[in-house]
Amino acid sequence: MQAALVWLVPISACVALVFAWKFYHQMIAEDEGTETMKRIAGHVKAGARAYLMQQYKVVGGVFLVMMLLFLWLAYGLHVQNGWVPFAFVTGGLFSGLAGWFGMKTATQASARAAKAASNSLNHGLRVAFRSGAVMGLVVVGLGLLDISVWYAVLNIFVDNEGPEKLIIITTTMLTFGMGASLQALFARVGGGIFTKAADVGADLVGKVEAGIPEDDPRNPATIADNVGDNVGDVAGMGADLYESYCGSILATAALGAGAFAGTDQQAAAVVAPMLIGALGSLLSIVGVLSVRTKEGANMKELMGALNKGIHLASVGIIIVSFIILKLLGLENAAGLWGSIVVGLLTGIGIGYATEIYTSHAYKPTQRIAEMTKTGPATVIIGGMGEGLLSVAWPVLLVVIGTLLAYGFAAGDWSFSPDTMSQGLYGIGIAAVGMLSTLGITLATDAYGPIADNAGGNAEMSGLPPEVRQRTDALDALGNTTAATGKGFAIGSAALTALALLASYVEELKIALRHLKPERLEVVLQQLNIDSMEAVEKANLTDFMNYFEVNLMNPKVLLGVFLGAMMSFVFCGLTMNAVGRAAGKMVDEVRRQFREITGIMEGKAEPDYAQCVQISTMAAQHEMLLPSCLAVIVPVGVGLLLGVPGVFGLLAGALASGFCLAVMMANSGGAWDNAKKYIEEGHLGGKGSAAHKAAVIGDTVGDPFKDTSGPSINILIKLMTMVSIVTAGLNVSYTLF
Amino acid sequence: MKQYLYLSLIPESLIGSQLPPEEFGNYYAVGTRKRTRGQAIFFEVERFESDYFDWSELERHCVAHPDGKPKRSAYMGIYRVLEHVPLSALKKLYLVTDDGRVLGLDRAEFKPEPISQYHLYQELCPVTPRVVSKLDPPEFCKSLTDRSKTVSVDKLVFTELTLNRLSRDPESNDVGDLPYPNLGHLRDCLREIEGKDGKMNKQVTRSLTGEVLFRTIKNGFFAGNGEDFVYFPMPSHDELAREHHEWWRSALSTFGE
């Protein structure tokens, strides 16, 4: 039964990819509209392609250097698994492919969604949403395919027998997550810098200096702004969640292989997260197909249409995951099912908490809006204050969710070392549960920028007012889903990072096994371990004792401080990067207004490509330092402070990074929606002093919510992944 | 090449140009390159008999450039211009947003709105205070252009701004999207004309410090001199969104005071 069930994973991957292909072709078959619509969409497509090609060139170079480094570590120093260099590359490649397909679809879809909205609201929604679903399904399809292929390949090539085989397979597979993580960080940081440089630049000169409305073709940066929506919110978000999705499945499989080693449950525990992911992808397709709305639907009804699809998939996964756990013959199937449900509910809870703190239907954002009456300073203070407060609920939800997932999976609440591995496995499977319906949740995220671009296209093409009303309604819906999507991404990143942190211990065990005998002897002596047999029998608590991972060890505390510092330094670097890149954009837009006669009369077309180029180059240049720092620091801390230092670093980065990411995303979202609240006619409405103050708050919040905040998700996962991959180096070489 | 004559209200000036109104409005707001920016409100004016303006200057200066490009602007006067332009010479009124979108308004007959008790007027030329008043537009115009009074002008161009519920009840909390700064002061001014018998007008601000938010225009623009009174109605917001979408979007992007 189990062997047969495993086939569900590659089959689901293929089904997801086939549906992605089908949705893509359905979208391509739609009318792209007038020549003007095609021309505008063409500019965005060309800009997005140019950006991705440039980014992949830079990332390709970094990947080449990293691969050579891993080859040396694996085959020169023998401190690393020999599969790592190749698994690393495929992880990055598949993540890059997901971003490429997602963005290609999104840029093709905008004009078609605008044209479809000419027919009806439902038609516009269907084109935009199903195009977003391409991204969701490509991400889960490629993720599951990569996992399936590596699982099959390693099953053939790993010679070990017994429980060791699955431990080696799963810990090896886990390392491919680093390729996905690194690619995701570049996509998120680069995309985030690009989009906000373009957005802030377009706003500062276009709106503030020139008085041009948003999405006006006379603004040279307006195409770059539209491209930015795609590279940031489609490719960036897709790569981020691809990494979380694969990371959670692989970490849970590795934890399962370790926790159930030596029992007949081991294989079932390894394939369970993969199967839940597989079934989730199928249910996501059902959910996507169920999304539709009636003509003239209001915001609540549009939201209801999307929620119907998500809820259908969520309820479905609750039911089928119980069946699958039973079919796998897992002893504590009910407990593990409880962990999955907890994961799903935690995700929903975080999404709801995000909505409360960022939607102007609720008090926190309305309070910020009220503060506009006293000027921009109080708006900034209010936004920061509400953002800081907003950290409480997601953290409490993750704490409660983690506790419950641990307890349900461990089967008791004693926190005994004997059941710790099972408990940690529960945390992992909760993360898998949260991400199992990623196919549809990511579709709602990717739908946002498509609807936004469709609105921009409708506006720039001068489509009739009733069409623009429809695209505006679709865009407004996208703004709501974008904020909750960010909350979901952060929540899933936190839970995934927890699972990865737990699996780091498994990697340490494997790393010890890979050491050359003479080096192993030295290391075992340093750790006061009698023999390798003791290592094989050791549980997680024993490992913590071997490496002296406790709060009384100053190396742990130093690591905690360094980890907390990393989140802030990373944010600072990315925020400043946006400031500098936006400055370059401002100069370019001013230059074009100065040198190209006839832009303002609409007689001459601005040089859109130059603005795209400026954002692209700035993003590539600025993303390197923060991204490299995320790779270098865990290695450096490992070499300096060893395993305890790395544990401290990861814990510090996870705790501070999670809080900071929530705060930044929610502050930014709340500032944005406080502005929209005023634009809807409250507190003086458009053009008032309150509106001016709100616009300043929104501009400050732009890099908060779209660059620094979301990038921290990946920072914490990438640092954990780097530590996992370099675990061999950590146990072999350390200064203190 | 045809010559046009424009009466700009902010700042007050009479300008000759070879550009038709839409092109002139765009040029006047943003310049030939994007180095200037500013809202504009102007009338197209028919040539009229005048001792005050020297039309020969117009013939001399308002001619095409040697390369054949039209003359964009030739200033005929910048001081006491409005009072020397007859109301009968005023053709269409043009409202230009600060990024150069132009909307033309035609003359129409004014029909007073019976339900408004209080009015908020923004004077545009020759002086620019904002005033609350119990007088309807024709009466307000007559009052301000009554030269027997100490405080008066020869001719006046002004617009009525929306007060929402405050136009009937100065104490109303339902101010909605009124964008005016210091609403408390506006209420005080309304209370003052509400409470004092015989006090018809009260100045709210001494001059226009920012740009006119076109979305706050209640019914249109008025120009008058005693009994002579012309009215240029503003289309409704729905009509603006439907028929003049680009202008309306641009107008909504403007920040006021």
PDB file of N, CA and C in Angstrom, chain A residues 207-216 218 459 465 468 593-594 597 600-601 603 681 683-689 691-692 695, chain B residues 23 26 30-35 37 98-101 176-179 213 215 241-242 245-246 249-250 252-257:
ATOM      1  N   LYS A 207       4.162  61.557  -9.328  1.00  0.00           N
ATOM      2  CA  LYS A 207       2.983  62.054  -8.598  1.00  0.00           C
ATOM      3  C   LYS A 207       3.274  63.373  -7.887  1.00  0.00           C
ATOM      4  N   VAL A 208       4.372  63.370  -7.110  1.00  0.00           N
ATOM      5  CA  VAL A 208       4.596  64.526  -6.238  1.00  0.00           C
ATOM      6  C   VAL A 208       5.141  65.729  -7.025  1.00  0.00           C
ATOM      7  N   GLU A 209       6.161  65.485  -7.858  1.00  0.00           N
ATOM      8  CA  GLU A 209       6.755  66.631  -8.569  1.00  0.00           C
ATOM      9  C   GLU A 209       5.933  67.044  -9.782  1.00  0.00           C
ATOM     10  N   ALA A 210       5.530  66.044 -10.583  1.00  0.00           N
ATOM     11  CA  ALA A 210       4.861  66.371 -11.847  1.00  0.00           C
ATOM     12  C   ALA A 210       3.344  66.360 -11.728  1.00  0.00           C
ATOM     13  N   GLY A 211       2.830  65.840 -10.628  1.00  0.00           N
ATOM     14  CA  GLY A 211       1.382  65.805 -10.435  1.00  0.00           C
ATOM     15  C   GLY A 211       0.669  64.831 -11.350  1.00  0.00           C
ATOM     16  N   ILE A 212       1.399  63.825 -11.839  1.00  0.00           N
ATOM     17  CA  ILE A 212       0.787  62.857 -12.755  1.00  0.00           C
ATOM     18  C   ILE A 212       0.110  61.765 -11.938  1.00  0.00           C
ATOM     19  N   PRO A 213      -1.090  61.373 -12.321  1.00  0.00           N
ATOM     20  CA  PRO A 213      -1.744  60.289 -11.568  1.00  0.00           C
ATOM     21  C   PRO A 213      -1.020  58.949 -11.756  1.00  0.00           C
ATOM     22  N   GLU A 214      -1.399  57.985 -10.927  1.00  0.00           N
ATOM     23  CA  GLU A 214      -0.801  56.653 -11.025  1.00  0.00           C
ATOM     24  C   GLU A 214      -1.172  56.026 -12.377  1.00  0.00           C
ATOM     25  N   ASP A 215      -0.265  55.151 -12.850  1.00  0.00           N
ATOM     26  CA  ASP A 215      -0.497  54.409 -14.097  1.00  0.00           C
ATOM     27  C   ASP A 215      -0.768  55.337 -15.281  1.00  0.00           C
ATOM     28  N   ASP A 216      -0.088  56.469 -15.299  1.00  0.00           N
ATOM     29  CA  ASP A 216      -0.223  57.381 -16.431  1.00  0.00           C
ATOM     30  C   ASP A 216       0.939  57.118 -17.375  1.00  0.00           C
ATOM     31  N   ARG A 218       2.466  58.841 -19.332  1.00  0.00           N
ATOM     32  CA  ARG A 218       3.453  59.914 -19.466  1.00  0.00           C
ATOM     33  C   ARG A 218       4.576  59.786 -18.445  1.00  0.00           C
ATOM     34  N   GLU A 459      -6.216  51.462 -17.546  1.00  0.00           N
ATOM     35  CA  GLU A 459      -6.097  52.906 -17.346  1.00  0.00           C
ATOM     36  C   GLU A 459      -5.285  53.546 -18.468  1.00  0.00           C
ATOM     37  N   PRO A 465     -15.209  53.472 -18.831  1.00  0.00           N
ATOM     38  CA  PRO A 465     -15.291  53.549 -17.367  1.00  0.00           C
ATOM     39  C   PRO A 465     -15.805  52.268 -16.706  1.00  0.00           C
ATOM     40  N   ARG A 468     -12.975  49.899 -16.381  1.00  0.00           N
ATOM     41  CA  ARG A 468     -12.031  50.325 -15.342  1.00  0.00           C
ATOM     42  C   ARG A 468     -12.609  50.091 -13.961  1.00  0.00           C
ATOM     43  N   PHE A 593      12.041  63.974 -18.358  1.00  0.00           N
ATOM     44  CA  PHE A 593      11.129  65.122 -18.466  1.00  0.00           C
ATOM     45  C   PHE A 593      11.866  66.325 -19.051  1.00  0.00           C
ATOM     46  N   ARG A 594      13.147  66.424 -18.673  1.00  0.00           N
ATOM     47  CA  ARG A 594      13.940  67.584 -19.107  1.00  0.00           C
ATOM     48  C   ARG A 594      14.333  67.454 -20.577  1.00  0.00           C
ATOM     49  N   THR A 597      11.259  66.185 -25.253  1.00  0.00           N
ATOM     50  CA  THR A 597      10.203  67.181 -25.432  1.00  0.00           C
ATOM     51  C   THR A 597       8.895  66.492 -25.830  1.00  0.00           C
ATOM     52  N   MET A 600       4.846  65.495 -21.598  1.00  0.00           N
ATOM     53  CA  MET A 600       3.661  65.917 -20.850  1.00  0.00           C
ATOM     54  C   MET A 600       2.457  66.183 -21.747  1.00  0.00           C
ATOM     55  N   GLU A 601       2.727  66.554 -22.999  1.00  0.00           N
ATOM     56  CA  GLU A 601       1.597  66.759 -23.928  1.00  0.00           C
ATOM     57  C   GLU A 601       1.102  65.431 -24.477  1.00  0.00           C
ATOM     58  N   LYS A 603       2.750  63.758 -26.612  1.00  0.00           N
ATOM     59  CA  LYS A 603       3.176  63.681 -28.016  1.00  0.00           C
ATOM     60  C   LYS A 603       4.420  62.814 -28.182  1.00  0.00           C
ATOM     61  N   GLY A 681     -12.749  58.675   1.029  1.00  0.00           N
ATOM     62  CA  GLY A 681     -13.607  59.793   1.407  1.00  0.00           C
ATOM     63  C   GLY A 681     -13.685  60.075   2.892  1.00  0.00           C
ATOM     64  N   LEU A 683     -11.990  61.514   6.517  1.00  0.00           N
ATOM     65  CA  LEU A 683     -11.020  62.464   7.081  1.00  0.00           C
ATOM     66  C   LEU A 683     -10.547  63.522   6.078  1.00  0.00           C
ATOM     67  N   GLY A 684     -11.421  63.889   5.189  1.00  0.00           N
ATOM     68  CA  GLY A 684     -11.060  64.927   4.216  1.00  0.00           C
ATOM     69  C   GLY A 684     -10.870  64.399   2.813  1.00  0.00           C
ATOM     70  N   GLY A 685     -10.622  63.116   2.689  1.00  0.00           N
ATOM     71  CA  GLY A 685     -10.523  62.515   1.362  1.00  0.00           C
ATOM     72  C   GLY A 685      -9.305  62.938   0.561  1.00  0.00           C
ATOM     73  N   LYS A 686      -9.374  62.653  -0.728  1.00  0.00           N
ATOM     74  CA  LYS A 686      -8.242  62.912  -1.627  1.00  0.00           C
ATOM     75  C   LYS A 686      -7.886  64.395  -1.664  1.00  0.00           C
ATOM     76  N   GLY A 687      -6.586  64.650  -1.639  1.00  0.00           N
ATOM     77  CA  GLY A 687      -6.119  66.018  -1.795  1.00  0.00           C
ATOM     78  C   GLY A 687      -6.033  66.781  -0.496  1.00  0.00           C
ATOM     79  N   SER A 688      -6.577  66.214   0.601  1.00  0.00           N
ATOM     80  CA  SER A 688      -6.560  66.927   1.874  1.00  0.00           C
ATOM     81  C   SER A 688      -5.181  66.817   2.517  1.00  0.00           C
ATOM     82  N   ALA A 689      -4.986  67.610   3.579  1.00  0.00           N
ATOM     83  CA  ALA A 689      -3.715  67.546   4.311  1.00  0.00           C
ATOM     84  C   ALA A 689      -3.537  66.154   4.921  1.00  0.00           C
ATOM     85  N   HIS A 691      -4.602  63.401   3.654  1.00  0.00           N
ATOM     86  CA  HIS A 691      -4.195  62.512   2.561  1.00  0.00           C
ATOM     87  C   HIS A 691      -2.707  62.652   2.288  1.00  0.00           C
ATOM     88  N   LYS A 692      -2.222  63.895   2.318  1.00  0.00           N
ATOM     89  CA  LYS A 692      -0.801  64.147   2.069  1.00  0.00           C
ATOM     90  C   LYS A 692       0.043  63.420   3.120  1.00  0.00           C
ATOM     91  N   VAL A 695       0.018  59.723   2.452  1.00  0.00           N
ATOM     92  CA  VAL A 695       0.870  59.344   1.320  1.00  0.00           C
ATOM     93  C   VAL A 695       2.324  59.211   1.790  1.00  0.00           C
TER      94      VAL A 695
ATOM     95  N   GLU B  23      -4.068  73.238 -26.035  1.00  0.00           N
ATOM     96  CA  GLU B  23      -2.598  73.251 -26.083  1.00  0.00           C
ATOM     97  C   GLU B  23      -2.039  74.361 -25.200  1.00  0.00           C
ATOM     98  N   ASN B  26      -2.167  73.214 -21.571  1.00  0.00           N
ATOM     99  CA  ASN B  26      -1.101  72.275 -21.259  1.00  0.00           C
ATOM    100  C   ASN B  26       0.230  73.001 -21.113  1.00  0.00           C
ATOM    101  N   VAL B  30       2.480  73.282 -17.576  1.00  0.00           N
ATOM    102  CA  VAL B  30       3.726  72.510 -17.394  1.00  0.00           C
ATOM    103  C   VAL B  30       4.921  73.046 -18.177  1.00  0.00           C
ATOM    104  N   GLY B  31       4.729  74.059 -19.011  1.00  0.00           N
ATOM    105  CA  GLY B  31       5.856  74.581 -19.773  1.00  0.00           C
ATOM    106  C   GLY B  31       6.165  73.681 -20.966  1.00  0.00           C
ATOM    107  N   THR B  32       7.228  74.026 -21.675  1.00  0.00           N
ATOM    108  CA  THR B  32       7.575  73.203 -22.839  1.00  0.00           C
ATOM    109  C   THR B  32       8.291  71.939 -22.404  1.00  0.00           C
ATOM    110  N   ARG B  33       9.056  72.041 -21.340  1.00  0.00           N
ATOM    111  CA  ARG B  33       9.641  70.847 -20.733  1.00  0.00           C
ATOM    112  C   ARG B  33       9.211  70.861 -19.279  1.00  0.00           C
ATOM    113  N   LYS B  34       9.352  69.704 -18.643  1.00  0.00           N
ATOM    114  CA  LYS B  34       8.772  69.615 -17.293  1.00  0.00           C
ATOM    115  C   LYS B  34       9.646  70.346 -16.275  1.00  0.00           C
ATOM    116  N   ARG B  35       9.636  71.678 -16.366  1.00  0.00           N
ATOM    117  CA  ARG B  35      10.398  72.420 -15.368  1.00  0.00           C
ATOM    118  C   ARG B  35       9.473  73.255 -14.503  1.00  0.00           C
ATOM    119  N   ARG B  37       5.284  73.623 -13.035  1.00  0.00           N
ATOM    120  CA  ARG B  37       4.054  72.871 -12.821  1.00  0.00           C
ATOM    121  C   ARG B  37       3.109  73.763 -12.035  1.00  0.00           C
ATOM    122  N   ASP B  98      -2.594  70.421 -12.649  1.00  0.00           N
ATOM    123  CA  ASP B  98      -1.185  70.816 -12.617  1.00  0.00           C
ATOM    124  C   ASP B  98      -0.282  69.922 -13.465  1.00  0.00           C
ATOM    125  N   ASP B  99      -0.825  68.857 -14.066  1.00  0.00           N
ATOM    126  CA  ASP B  99      -0.008  68.134 -15.040  1.00  0.00           C
ATOM    127  C   ASP B  99      -0.509  68.383 -16.459  1.00  0.00           C
ATOM    128  N   GLY B 100      -1.348  69.410 -16.607  1.00  0.00           N
ATOM    129  CA  GLY B 100      -1.657  69.893 -17.946  1.00  0.00           C
ATOM    130  C   GLY B 100      -2.886  69.317 -18.625  1.00  0.00           C
ATOM    131  N   ARG B 101      -3.775  68.656 -17.890  1.00  0.00           N
ATOM    132  CA  ARG B 101      -5.034  68.181 -18.499  1.00  0.00           C
ATOM    133  C   ARG B 101      -6.043  69.341 -18.484  1.00  0.00           C
ATOM    134  N   GLY B 176     -17.758  64.188   6.153  1.00  0.00           N
ATOM    135  CA  GLY B 176     -17.377  63.339   5.025  1.00  0.00           C
ATOM    136  C   GLY B 176     -15.992  63.643   4.496  1.00  0.00           C
ATOM    137  N   ASP B 177     -15.935  63.982   3.215  1.00  0.00           N
ATOM    138  CA  ASP B 177     -14.630  64.149   2.579  1.00  0.00           C
ATOM    139  C   ASP B 177     -14.267  65.617   2.381  1.00  0.00           C
ATOM    140  N   LEU B 178     -14.718  66.486   3.296  1.00  0.00           N
ATOM    141  CA  LEU B 178     -14.337  67.897   3.172  1.00  0.00           C
ATOM    142  C   LEU B 178     -12.837  68.026   3.447  1.00  0.00           C
ATOM    143  N   PRO B 179     -12.063  68.506   2.487  1.00  0.00           N
ATOM    144  CA  PRO B 179     -10.608  68.484   2.647  1.00  0.00           C
ATOM    145  C   PRO B 179     -10.013  69.760   3.252  1.00  0.00           C
ATOM    146  N   LEU B 213      -8.954  72.495  -5.170  1.00  0.00           N
ATOM    147  CA  LEU B 213      -9.275  71.082  -5.409  1.00  0.00           C
ATOM    148  C   LEU B 213     -10.559  71.046  -6.241  1.00  0.00           C
ATOM    149  N   ARG B 215     -12.410  68.808  -7.179  1.00  0.00           N
ATOM    150  CA  ARG B 215     -13.497  67.940  -6.722  1.00  0.00           C
ATOM    151  C   ARG B 215     -14.397  68.632  -5.697  1.00  0.00           C
ATOM    152  N   ALA B 241     -16.187  61.528 -14.378  1.00  0.00           N
ATOM    153  CA  ALA B 241     -15.539  60.211 -14.421  1.00  0.00           C
ATOM    154  C   ALA B 241     -15.826  59.499 -15.736  1.00  0.00           C
ATOM    155  N   ARG B 242     -17.013  59.729 -16.257  1.00  0.00           N
ATOM    156  CA  ARG B 242     -17.444  59.017 -17.461  1.00  0.00           C
ATOM    157  C   ARG B 242     -16.933  59.695 -18.741  1.00  0.00           C
ATOM    158  N   HIS B 245     -12.501  61.380 -18.241  1.00  0.00           N
ATOM    159  CA  HIS B 245     -11.803  60.522 -17.288  1.00  0.00           C
ATOM    160  C   HIS B 245     -10.373  60.984 -16.987  1.00  0.00           C
ATOM    161  N   GLU B 246      -9.603  61.294 -18.019  1.00  0.00           N
ATOM    162  CA  GLU B 246      -8.197  61.660 -17.803  1.00  0.00           C
ATOM    163  C   GLU B 246      -8.089  62.940 -16.983  1.00  0.00           C
ATOM    164  N   ARG B 249      -9.151  62.122 -13.298  1.00  0.00           N
ATOM    165  CA  ARG B 249      -8.108  61.386 -12.555  1.00  0.00           C
ATOM    166  C   ARG B 249      -6.972  62.314 -12.144  1.00  0.00           C
ATOM    167  N   SER B 250      -6.624  63.178 -13.077  1.00  0.00           N
ATOM    168  CA  SER B 250      -5.559  64.128 -12.794  1.00  0.00           C
ATOM    169  C   SER B 250      -6.005  65.103 -11.693  1.00  0.00           C
ATOM    170  N   LEU B 252      -8.069  64.571  -9.355  1.00  0.00           N
ATOM    171  CA  LEU B 252      -8.122  63.880  -8.062  1.00  0.00           C
ATOM    172  C   LEU B 252      -6.719  63.650  -7.490  1.00  0.00           C
ATOM    173  N   SER B 253      -5.698  63.806  -8.322  1.00  0.00           N
ATOM    174  CA  SER B 253      -4.332  63.595  -7.833  1.00  0.00           C
ATOM    175  C   SER B 253      -3.732  64.861  -7.226  1.00  0.00           C
ATOM    176  N   THR B 254      -4.468  65.949  -7.313  1.00  0.00           N
ATOM    177  CA  THR B 254      -3.941  67.229  -6.819  1.00  0.00           C
ATOM    178  C   THR B 254      -4.072  67.306  -5.303  1.00  0.00           C
ATOM    179  N   PHE B 255      -3.067  67.889  -4.685  1.00  0.00           N
ATOM    180  CA  PHE B 255      -3.165  68.163  -3.249  1.00  0.00           C
ATOM    181  C   PHE B 255      -3.543  69.623  -3.045  1.00  0.00           C
ATOM    182  N   GLY B 256      -4.397  69.856  -2.065  1.00  0.00           N
ATOM    183  CA  GLY B 256      -4.825  71.228  -1.776  1.00  0.00           C
ATOM    184  C   GLY B 256      -3.879  71.885  -0.792  1.00  0.00           C
ATOM    185  N   GLU B 257      -4.491  72.697   0.101  1.00  0.00           N
ATOM    186  CA  GLU B 257      -3.638  73.424   1.061  1.00  0.00           C
ATOM    187  C   GLU B 257      -3.082  72.493   2.111  1.00  0.00           C
TER     188      GLU B 257
END
